[in-house]
Structure formats: C-alpha cells, structure tokens
Amino acid sequence: MAPGGRRSNGETPTGQQQQQQQADGRRGCACGGFPVCACAGAAAVASAASSADMDRVAVAATEGQIGAVNDESWVAVDLSDDGLSSAADPGAVALEERPVFRTEKIKGVLLHPYRVLIFVRLIAFTLFVIWRISHRNPDALWLWVTSIAGEFWFGFSWLLDQLPKLNPINRVPDLGALRQRFDRADGTSRLPGLDIFVTTADPFKEPILSTANSILSILAADYPVERNTCYLSDDSGMLLTYEAMAEAAKFATVWVPFCRKHGIEPRGPESYFELKSHPYMGRSQEDFVNDRRRVRGDYDEFKARINGLENDIRQRSDAYNAARGLKDGEPRATWMADGTQWEGTWVEPSENHRKGDHAGIVLVSRRFLLLRASSTDTHVAE
C-alpha cells in the first residue's frame, strides 16, 4: 500500500512504484491506509530551499518586533495611558534578558467608566432582590420562590461573566526574544512540538475540500516548520480522503511558501481567495501580484482535481475489476492509482471493507508501528 506500506496481495513493488512511494513520502503525508494520515509541517511539504528562504523572509520582517493587538485601546502594563514608561526603558534591557511576552491592559480612560457601570448595576440588582424578598406573595408562594431562585441564578451567572472584564489583560509575544532563546545556530528551533489532530467522519457528509483547506491552513501556520505536525483521522476509511490528502500535500508545496513569504491571512486558501480585499502584510510587495495570480491558478487546478477524485476512483476501479473478469456477485474492490487494492472502505462495501471495520483498523495500527520504526524524516503516529 502506498506510500510506505505493504502491498495488499503480497506483491513486491516495482522499481518505478518504489520511486513513486518515495516521492509520495517526501510530500509530507504518511498514510499507512485508513483511518489515519500524518502530515508534517512546511518542511515536509515545501522544498528545503524554498522553506529556508521563506524562514529568512519571515525573520527579517519581524526581527526585534513585539507583536501587538491592532487596537489603540491596549497599552503595556509598564506604560501609562499616554504611552510613557513608568519603569525602566524596555529597549535598554538586553534581548536575552527580556521576557518572551509582554502583558497589555485596557487603557484606564476606557476601563474605569465600565467598572463604574458594573458597580452601579450590581447595586441596582442587590436593591431589587432585597425588594423582591421583602414583598412576598402569599397567594402564589411557589411562584414567588421560583422567581427569587431564578433572579439569584441569573445574577450570579452575570457576575461571573463580568469578573474577567473588570481587569482584562492580553499576552503578546516578543518575537525577537523568542528567537534569541529558542532558535539554534543550525536554523532549527527548541520550541515545543505541535501535534494537531483533525478528524473527519465522511468525505461526503463533510466536504473533502473543506477538510483539505483545514489541513493546508495548519501546515501554513507561523511556527517552526520542523515542530509542526498535523494528523488526520478518517472514520470512514475512504480512498477519496487518502487521495485528497495526497493532492493537498502537493499543493502545500506552493501554498505554504506563499503564505510565509507574504504573511498571508487567513491561511486557508478558500477563505483567503474569497476575500474582496487582500491587505498585504509581507515585505515583497513587488512580487505579491504575480505570486498571488500564480497561486490562484494552482488552487483552481487543485480544486478541480479534488472535485474529480470521486469519479476518477470509480472509473479506475471499474476498469481494474473489468480486467479481472469478475462474475456477478463477486466483491468489486476499490483500486489505488498504483494498481493495488484499497484496504479501507470500498466504494461497493464488502466483508472487511466496510465503514468501521475493526480488522482494518488493527491492520493500520500495526502498519503505523512499522512505519514509525523505519521512517526517519516523517512524523507518524499510531
């Protein structure tokens, strides 16, 4: 089973098929069959040169900057509302000694009136409850007790909701300090690894294009490429999901460098290209128009391939089954592009090839253990 798995009928892969499997392994997704695929981050889906170039662009664009909420209502806790420092100058502190994040607060001119309003409402609520308790209704005592309990409950829940708003804070990372502390000399990072797990129930109930967009947005995250891994679990075990992820991995070699070079937001291609305006956040604006036009064309082709996968799989399987001369009533397998039978759920389900087949899941788990032991450049988990 490709890539990296055994052949379903005990056959030995040919040299051409082995090369194809190796190529698939470099695309960033390792799928031992159903129901789990693992996609490594941008380092696995983009070429090494392109990824390194995009890293340098991203570092240059944000070197020494402190990310900030794009809102003038926030101010650092060590600054007054007019922006003057009330402590030592942060710029005078050595980079290696600076904290990796800054704490921001809402300006007092906005926060104090809100606190006064909450205090006034709390007093009004307290007086109202006292009045309700002191004016009971003997003719409908059960209704009076119920209403009092309701007032107490809703008042308590309102108070819990207001408490965090009385002193809101925001943590903003210091990108320069983070790089100083966690970047190694060889270009790798000591930041903790991210394992992001995505689940899908069925490629028909949950559109496969939406799933692919979710995977692409995760792979394009602004995080060290060697520390970012995405896992996909398909409960249905369909070949459609498997081949869609292979297509997504190929398109990621275009989409991920584009996002890193130009600071693209949002990072899901479908959401991004639906925007009527595209605010630019990168440093290579002269290349942006040409790059965006090229990536948009590649994405349209990617969508066409995704939308045509279901028909391609059905036609391919019909051709293989017809060549085997199957009789009426014999199981009709679903076939992969390399000429092997799909070990998950077939288009026409049969024994051991239905949704939720336990034997298939155990087989895949065993295969992933083998892949994990033998793979050196792709993160794969059971």
PDB file of N, CA and C in Angstrom, residues 47-123:
ATOM      1  N   SER A  47       9.966  22.438  -0.573  1.00  0.00           N
ATOM      2  CA  SER A  47      11.371  22.090  -0.786  1.00  0.00           C
ATOM      3  C   SER A  47      12.223  22.776   0.264  1.00  0.00           C
ATOM      4  N   ALA A  48      13.386  22.191   0.536  1.00  0.00           N
ATOM      5  CA  ALA A  48      14.241  22.730   1.594  1.00  0.00           C
ATOM      6  C   ALA A  48      14.674  24.153   1.279  1.00  0.00           C
ATOM      7  N   ALA A  49      15.012  24.416   0.029  1.00  0.00           N
ATOM      8  CA  ALA A  49      15.465  25.761  -0.332  1.00  0.00           C
ATOM      9  C   ALA A  49      14.357  26.782  -0.168  1.00  0.00           C
ATOM     10  N   SER A  50      13.157  26.454  -0.673  1.00  0.00           N
ATOM     11  CA  SER A  50      12.047  27.396  -0.575  1.00  0.00           C
ATOM     12  C   SER A  50      11.685  27.646   0.873  1.00  0.00           C
ATOM     13  N   SER A  51      11.669  26.587   1.675  1.00  0.00           N
ATOM     14  CA  SER A  51      11.310  26.743   3.088  1.00  0.00           C
ATOM     15  C   SER A  51      12.328  27.614   3.803  1.00  0.00           C
ATOM     16  N   ALA A  52      13.605  27.400   3.531  1.00  0.00           N
ATOM     17  CA  ALA A  52      14.633  28.206   4.183  1.00  0.00           C
ATOM     18  C   ALA A  52      14.529  29.669   3.777  1.00  0.00           C
ATOM     19  N   ASP A  53      14.258  29.905   2.484  1.00  0.00           N
ATOM     20  CA  ASP A  53      14.102  31.281   2.017  1.00  0.00           C
ATOM     21  C   ASP A  53      12.938  31.963   2.708  1.00  0.00           C
ATOM     22  N   MET A  54      11.818  31.241   2.828  1.00  0.00           N
ATOM     23  CA  MET A  54      10.652  31.835   3.464  1.00  0.00           C
ATOM     24  C   MET A  54      10.901  32.101   4.938  1.00  0.00           C
ATOM     25  N   ASP A  55      11.677  31.235   5.606  1.00  0.00           N
ATOM     26  CA  ASP A  55      12.026  31.470   7.002  1.00  0.00           C
ATOM     27  C   ASP A  55      12.821  32.766   7.151  1.00  0.00           C
ATOM     28  N   ARG A  56      13.783  32.966   6.239  1.00  0.00           N
ATOM     29  CA  ARG A  56      14.592  34.174   6.324  1.00  0.00           C
ATOM     30  C   ARG A  56      13.752  35.427   6.098  1.00  0.00           C
ATOM     31  N   VAL A  57      12.802  35.338   5.168  1.00  0.00           N
ATOM     32  CA  VAL A  57      11.925  36.484   4.923  1.00  0.00           C
ATOM     33  C   VAL A  57      11.085  36.782   6.150  1.00  0.00           C
ATOM     34  N   ALA A  58      10.533  35.726   6.773  1.00  0.00           N
ATOM     35  CA  ALA A  58       9.683  35.920   7.946  1.00  0.00           C
ATOM     36  C   ALA A  58      10.478  36.496   9.106  1.00  0.00           C
ATOM     37  N   VAL A  59      11.722  36.018   9.302  1.00  0.00           N
ATOM     38  CA  VAL A  59      12.556  36.532  10.385  1.00  0.00           C
ATOM     39  C   VAL A  59      12.886  37.995  10.141  1.00  0.00           C
ATOM     40  N   ALA A  60      13.245  38.326   8.902  1.00  0.00           N
ATOM     41  CA  ALA A  60      13.600  39.700   8.594  1.00  0.00           C
ATOM     42  C   ALA A  60      12.417  40.647   8.780  1.00  0.00           C
ATOM     43  N   ALA A  61      11.232  40.156   8.488  1.00  0.00           N
ATOM     44  CA  ALA A  61      10.044  41.006   8.570  1.00  0.00           C
ATOM     45  C   ALA A  61       9.633  41.298   9.996  1.00  0.00           C
ATOM     46  N   THR A  62      10.012  40.436  10.948  1.00  0.00           N
ATOM     47  CA  THR A  62       9.530  40.604  12.324  1.00  0.00           C
ATOM     48  C   THR A  62      10.654  40.707  13.335  1.00  0.00           C
ATOM     49  N   GLU A  63      11.891  40.821  12.890  1.00  0.00           N
ATOM     50  CA  GLU A  63      13.027  40.823  13.809  1.00  0.00           C
ATOM     51  C   GLU A  63      12.928  41.976  14.797  1.00  0.00           C
ATOM     52  N   GLY A  64      13.001  41.632  16.083  1.00  0.00           N
ATOM     53  CA  GLY A  64      13.010  42.648  17.110  1.00  0.00           C
ATOM     54  C   GLY A  64      11.666  43.263  17.420  1.00  0.00           C
ATOM     55  N   GLN A  65      10.635  42.846  16.714  1.00  0.00           N
ATOM     56  CA  GLN A  65       9.331  43.443  16.935  1.00  0.00           C
ATOM     57  C   GLN A  65       8.595  42.710  18.039  1.00  0.00           C
ATOM     58  N   ILE A  66       7.726  43.439  18.691  1.00  0.00           N
ATOM     59  CA  ILE A  66       6.810  42.833  19.646  1.00  0.00           C
ATOM     60  C   ILE A  66       5.440  42.825  19.007  1.00  0.00           C
ATOM     61  N   GLY A  67       4.887  41.639  18.811  1.00  0.00           N
ATOM     62  CA  GLY A  67       3.556  41.581  18.215  1.00  0.00           C
ATOM     63  C   GLY A  67       2.566  42.310  19.089  1.00  0.00           C
ATOM     64  N   ALA A  68       1.652  43.012  18.495  1.00  0.00           N
ATOM     65  CA  ALA A  68       0.700  43.792  19.274  1.00  0.00           C
ATOM     66  C   ALA A  68      -0.678  43.659  18.674  1.00  0.00           C
ATOM     67  N   VAL A  69      -1.661  43.750  19.534  1.00  0.00           N
ATOM     68  CA  VAL A  69      -3.027  43.773  19.057  1.00  0.00           C
ATOM     69  C   VAL A  69      -3.228  45.061  18.275  1.00  0.00           C
ATOM     70  N   ASN A  70      -3.817  44.950  17.093  1.00  0.00           N
ATOM     71  CA  ASN A  70      -4.003  46.118  16.248  1.00  0.00           C
ATOM     72  C   ASN A  70      -5.180  46.943  16.766  1.00  0.00           C
ATOM     73  N   ASP A  71      -5.004  47.498  17.970  1.00  0.00           N
ATOM     74  CA  ASP A  71      -6.067  48.240  18.624  1.00  0.00           C
ATOM     75  C   ASP A  71      -5.418  49.225  19.586  1.00  0.00           C
ATOM     76  N   GLU A  72      -5.693  50.514  19.419  1.00  0.00           N
ATOM     77  CA  GLU A  72      -5.067  51.542  20.243  1.00  0.00           C
ATOM     78  C   GLU A  72      -5.621  51.573  21.656  1.00  0.00           C
ATOM     79  N   SER A  73      -6.633  50.780  21.952  1.00  0.00           N
ATOM     80  CA  SER A  73      -7.199  50.759  23.298  1.00  0.00           C
ATOM     81  C   SER A  73      -6.347  49.951  24.271  1.00  0.00           C
ATOM     82  N   TRP A  74      -5.344  49.203  23.760  1.00  0.00           N
ATOM     83  CA  TRP A  74      -4.470  48.410  24.623  1.00  0.00           C
ATOM     84  C   TRP A  74      -3.155  49.141  24.853  1.00  0.00           C
ATOM     85  N   VAL A  75      -2.605  49.001  26.058  1.00  0.00           N
ATOM     86  CA  VAL A  75      -1.328  49.601  26.402  1.00  0.00           C
ATOM     87  C   VAL A  75      -0.588  48.638  27.317  1.00  0.00           C
ATOM     88  N   ALA A  76       0.751  48.627  27.217  1.00  0.00           N
ATOM     89  CA  ALA A  76       1.548  47.736  28.057  1.00  0.00           C
ATOM     90  C   ALA A  76       1.386  48.112  29.524  1.00  0.00           C
ATOM     91  N   VAL A  77       1.445  47.108  30.406  1.00  0.00           N
ATOM     92  CA  VAL A  77       1.220  47.356  31.834  1.00  0.00           C
ATOM     93  C   VAL A  77       2.294  48.257  32.436  1.00  0.00           C
ATOM     94  N   ASP A  78       3.495  48.311  31.805  1.00  0.00           N
ATOM     95  CA  ASP A  78       4.552  49.166  32.338  1.00  0.00           C
ATOM     96  C   ASP A  78       4.539  50.552  31.701  1.00  0.00           C
ATOM     97  N   LEU A  79       3.464  50.851  30.944  1.00  0.00           N
ATOM     98  CA  LEU A  79       3.319  52.164  30.334  1.00  0.00           C
ATOM     99  C   LEU A  79       2.058  52.835  30.847  1.00  0.00           C
ATOM    100  N   SER A  80       2.078  54.138  30.894  1.00  0.00           N
ATOM    101  CA  SER A  80       0.875  54.880  31.250  1.00  0.00           C
ATOM    102  C   SER A  80      -0.025  54.983  30.030  1.00  0.00           C
ATOM    103  N   ASP A  81      -1.218  55.558  30.206  1.00  0.00           N
ATOM    104  CA  ASP A  81      -2.166  55.643  29.100  1.00  0.00           C
ATOM    105  C   ASP A  81      -1.644  56.491  27.950  1.00  0.00           C
ATOM    106  N   ASP A  82      -0.719  57.420  28.234  1.00  0.00           N
ATOM    107  CA  ASP A  82      -0.181  58.255  27.168  1.00  0.00           C
ATOM    108  C   ASP A  82       1.035  57.640  26.502  1.00  0.00           C
ATOM    109  N   GLY A  83       1.374  56.369  26.898  1.00  0.00           N
ATOM    110  CA  GLY A  83       2.467  55.652  26.247  1.00  0.00           C
ATOM    111  C   GLY A  83       3.815  55.884  26.868  1.00  0.00           C
ATOM    112  N   LEU A  84       3.886  56.672  27.973  1.00  0.00           N
ATOM    113  CA  LEU A  84       5.164  56.917  28.633  1.00  0.00           C
ATOM    114  C   LEU A  84       5.486  55.798  29.600  1.00  0.00           C
ATOM    115  N   SER A  85       6.746  55.407  29.648  1.00  0.00           N
ATOM    116  CA  SER A  85       7.152  54.304  30.503  1.00  0.00           C
ATOM    117  C   SER A  85       7.116  54.718  31.958  1.00  0.00           C
ATOM    118  N   SER A  86       6.569  53.829  32.787  1.00  0.00           N
ATOM    119  CA  SER A  86       6.561  54.053  34.225  1.00  0.00           C
ATOM    120  C   SER A  86       7.630  53.230  34.919  1.00  0.00           C
ATOM    121  N   ALA A  87       8.459  52.541  34.145  1.00  0.00           N
ATOM    122  CA  ALA A  87       9.541  51.720  34.688  1.00  0.00           C
ATOM    123  C   ALA A  87      10.769  51.952  33.822  1.00  0.00           C
ATOM    124  N   ALA A  88      11.680  51.015  33.897  1.00  0.00           N
ATOM    125  CA  ALA A  88      12.886  51.128  33.090  1.00  0.00           C
ATOM    126  C   ALA A  88      12.536  50.980  31.619  1.00  0.00           C
ATOM    127  N   ASP A  89      13.340  51.592  30.756  1.00  0.00           N
ATOM    128  CA  ASP A  89      13.097  51.539  29.324  1.00  0.00           C
ATOM    129  C   ASP A  89      13.248  50.106  28.841  1.00  0.00           C
ATOM    130  N   PRO A  90      12.183  49.482  28.241  1.00  0.00           N
ATOM    131  CA  PRO A  90      12.309  48.097  27.796  1.00  0.00           C
ATOM    132  C   PRO A  90      13.385  47.923  26.749  1.00  0.00           C
ATOM    133  N   GLY A  91      13.621  48.991  25.944  1.00  0.00           N
ATOM    134  CA  GLY A  91      14.622  48.860  24.905  1.00  0.00           C
ATOM    135  C   GLY A  91      16.029  48.772  25.447  1.00  0.00           C
ATOM    136  N   ALA A  92      16.210  49.242  26.712  1.00  0.00           N
ATOM    137  CA  ALA A  92      17.539  49.205  27.301  1.00  0.00           C
ATOM    138  C   ALA A  92      17.887  47.845  27.863  1.00  0.00           C
ATOM    139  N   VAL A  93      16.904  46.965  27.999  1.00  0.00           N
ATOM    140  CA  VAL A  93      17.135  45.629  28.529  1.00  0.00           C
ATOM    141  C   VAL A  93      17.711  44.746  27.437  1.00  0.00           C
ATOM    142  N   ALA A  94      18.733  43.979  27.761  1.00  0.00           N
ATOM    143  CA  ALA A  94      19.344  43.083  26.781  1.00  0.00           C
ATOM    144  C   ALA A  94      18.307  42.107  26.250  1.00  0.00           C
ATOM    145  N   LEU A  95      18.450  41.751  24.962  1.00  0.00           N
ATOM    146  CA  LEU A  95      17.463  40.904  24.319  1.00  0.00           C
ATOM    147  C   LEU A  95      17.307  39.570  25.016  1.00  0.00           C
ATOM    148  N   GLU A  96      18.436  38.984  25.479  1.00  0.00           N
ATOM    149  CA  GLU A  96      18.361  37.682  26.126  1.00  0.00           C
ATOM    150  C   GLU A  96      17.736  37.757  27.513  1.00  0.00           C
ATOM    151  N   GLU A  97      17.641  38.977  28.083  1.00  0.00           N
ATOM    152  CA  GLU A  97      17.048  39.136  29.399  1.00  0.00           C
ATOM    153  C   GLU A  97      15.581  39.569  29.346  1.00  0.00           C
ATOM    154  N   ARG A  98      15.114  39.927  28.183  1.00  0.00           N
ATOM    155  CA  ARG A  98      13.726  40.367  28.072  1.00  0.00           C
ATOM    156  C   ARG A  98      12.778  39.186  28.218  1.00  0.00           C
ATOM    157  N   PRO A  99      11.612  39.398  28.813  1.00  0.00           N
ATOM    158  CA  PRO A  99      10.612  38.323  28.862  1.00  0.00           C
ATOM    159  C   PRO A  99      10.129  37.990  27.461  1.00  0.00           C
ATOM    160  N   VAL A 100       9.659  36.768  27.273  1.00  0.00           N
ATOM    161  CA  VAL A 100       9.255  36.330  25.947  1.00  0.00           C
ATOM    162  C   VAL A 100       7.868  36.844  25.571  1.00  0.00           C
ATOM    163  N   PHE A 101       7.205  37.531  26.492  1.00  0.00           N
ATOM    164  CA  PHE A 101       5.919  38.139  26.157  1.00  0.00           C
ATOM    165  C   PHE A 101       5.733  39.403  26.979  1.00  0.00           C
ATOM    166  N   ARG A 102       4.864  40.260  26.502  1.00  0.00           N
ATOM    167  CA  ARG A 102       4.506  41.472  27.215  1.00  0.00           C
ATOM    168  C   ARG A 102       3.033  41.410  27.582  1.00  0.00           C
ATOM    169  N   THR A 103       2.721  41.905  28.778  1.00  0.00           N
ATOM    170  CA  THR A 103       1.336  41.936  29.244  1.00  0.00           C
ATOM    171  C   THR A 103       0.737  43.298  28.938  1.00  0.00           C
ATOM    172  N   GLU A 104      -0.416  43.297  28.288  1.00  0.00           N
ATOM    173  CA  GLU A 104      -1.103  44.535  27.939  1.00  0.00           C
ATOM    174  C   GLU A 104      -2.411  44.645  28.701  1.00  0.00           C
ATOM    175  N   LYS A 105      -2.838  45.880  28.929  1.00  0.00           N
ATOM    176  CA  LYS A 105      -4.097  46.147  29.617  1.00  0.00           C
ATOM    177  C   LYS A 105      -4.901  47.172  28.818  1.00  0.00           C
ATOM    178  N   ILE A 106      -6.190  47.260  29.137  1.00  0.00           N
ATOM    179  CA  ILE A 106      -7.044  48.267  28.527  1.00  0.00           C
ATOM    180  C   ILE A 106      -6.734  49.623  29.154  1.00  0.00           C
ATOM    181  N   LYS A 107      -6.736  50.654  28.347  1.00  0.00           N
ATOM    182  CA  LYS A 107      -6.482  51.993  28.865  1.00  0.00           C
ATOM    183  C   LYS A 107      -7.496  52.354  29.948  1.00  0.00           C
ATOM    184  N   GLY A 108      -7.013  53.045  30.985  1.00  0.00           N
ATOM    185  CA  GLY A 108      -7.877  53.405  32.095  1.00  0.00           C
ATOM    186  C   GLY A 108      -9.041  54.280  31.697  1.00  0.00           C
ATOM    187  N   VAL A 109      -8.840  55.129  30.689  1.00  0.00           N
ATOM    188  CA  VAL A 109      -9.906  56.031  30.272  1.00  0.00           C
ATOM    189  C   VAL A 109     -11.104  55.263  29.732  1.00  0.00           C
ATOM    190  N   LEU A 110     -10.884  54.037  29.281  1.00  0.00           N
ATOM    191  CA  LEU A 110     -11.977  53.185  28.816  1.00  0.00           C
ATOM    192  C   LEU A 110     -12.447  52.213  29.887  1.00  0.00           C
ATOM    193  N   LEU A 111     -11.520  51.737  30.711  1.00  0.00           N
ATOM    194  CA  LEU A 111     -11.852  50.693  31.670  1.00  0.00           C
ATOM    195  C   LEU A 111     -12.573  51.232  32.905  1.00  0.00           C
ATOM    196  N   HIS A 112     -12.168  52.388  33.405  1.00  0.00           N
ATOM    197  CA  HIS A 112     -12.763  52.912  34.642  1.00  0.00           C
ATOM    198  C   HIS A 112     -14.255  53.209  34.511  1.00  0.00           C
ATOM    199  N   PRO A 113     -14.709  53.848  33.427  1.00  0.00           N
ATOM    200  CA  PRO A 113     -16.160  54.036  33.293  1.00  0.00           C
ATOM    201  C   PRO A 113     -16.925  52.720  33.239  1.00  0.00           C
ATOM    202  N   TYR A 114     -16.326  51.708  32.620  1.00  0.00           N
ATOM    203  CA  TYR A 114     -17.003  50.410  32.560  1.00  0.00           C
ATOM    204  C   TYR A 114     -17.124  49.802  33.950  1.00  0.00           C
ATOM    205  N   ARG A 115     -16.079  49.926  34.764  1.00  0.00           N
ATOM    206  CA  ARG A 115     -16.140  49.400  36.127  1.00  0.00           C
ATOM    207  C   ARG A 115     -17.218  50.126  36.948  1.00  0.00           C
ATOM    208  N   VAL A 116     -17.322  51.443  36.762  1.00  0.00           N
ATOM    209  CA  VAL A 116     -18.359  52.203  37.477  1.00  0.00           C
ATOM    210  C   VAL A 116     -19.745  51.719  37.069  1.00  0.00           C
ATOM    211  N   LEU A 117     -19.934  51.468  35.757  1.00  0.00           N
ATOM    212  CA  LEU A 117     -21.224  50.988  35.273  1.00  0.00           C
ATOM    213  C   LEU A 117     -21.575  49.633  35.880  1.00  0.00           C
ATOM    214  N   ILE A 118     -20.605  48.742  35.952  1.00  0.00           N
ATOM    215  CA  ILE A 118     -20.852  47.424  36.543  1.00  0.00           C
ATOM    216  C   ILE A 118     -21.194  47.558  38.025  1.00  0.00           C
ATOM    217  N   PHE A 119     -20.509  48.454  38.724  1.00  0.00           N
ATOM    218  CA  PHE A 119     -20.785  48.662  40.146  1.00  0.00           C
ATOM    219  C   PHE A 119     -22.199  49.192  40.353  1.00  0.00           C
ATOM    220  N   VAL A 120     -22.629  50.129  39.521  1.00  0.00           N
ATOM    221  CA  VAL A 120     -23.981  50.674  39.626  1.00  0.00           C
ATOM    222  C   VAL A 120     -25.024  49.591  39.353  1.00  0.00           C
ATOM    223  N   ARG A 121     -24.778  48.773  38.349  1.00  0.00           N
ATOM    224  CA  ARG A 121     -25.727  47.697  38.042  1.00  0.00           C
ATOM    225  C   ARG A 121     -25.783  46.675  39.172  1.00  0.00           C
ATOM    226  N   LEU A 122     -24.649  46.413  39.818  1.00  0.00           N
ATOM    227  CA  LEU A 122     -24.627  45.460  40.920  1.00  0.00           C
ATOM    228  C   LEU A 122     -25.452  45.989  42.099  1.00  0.00           C
ATOM    229  N   ILE A 123     -25.319  47.294  42.377  1.00  0.00           N
ATOM    230  CA  ILE A 123     -26.121  47.887  43.460  1.00  0.00           C
ATOM    231  C   ILE A 123     -27.606  47.811  43.119  1.00  0.00           C
TER     232      ILE A 123
END
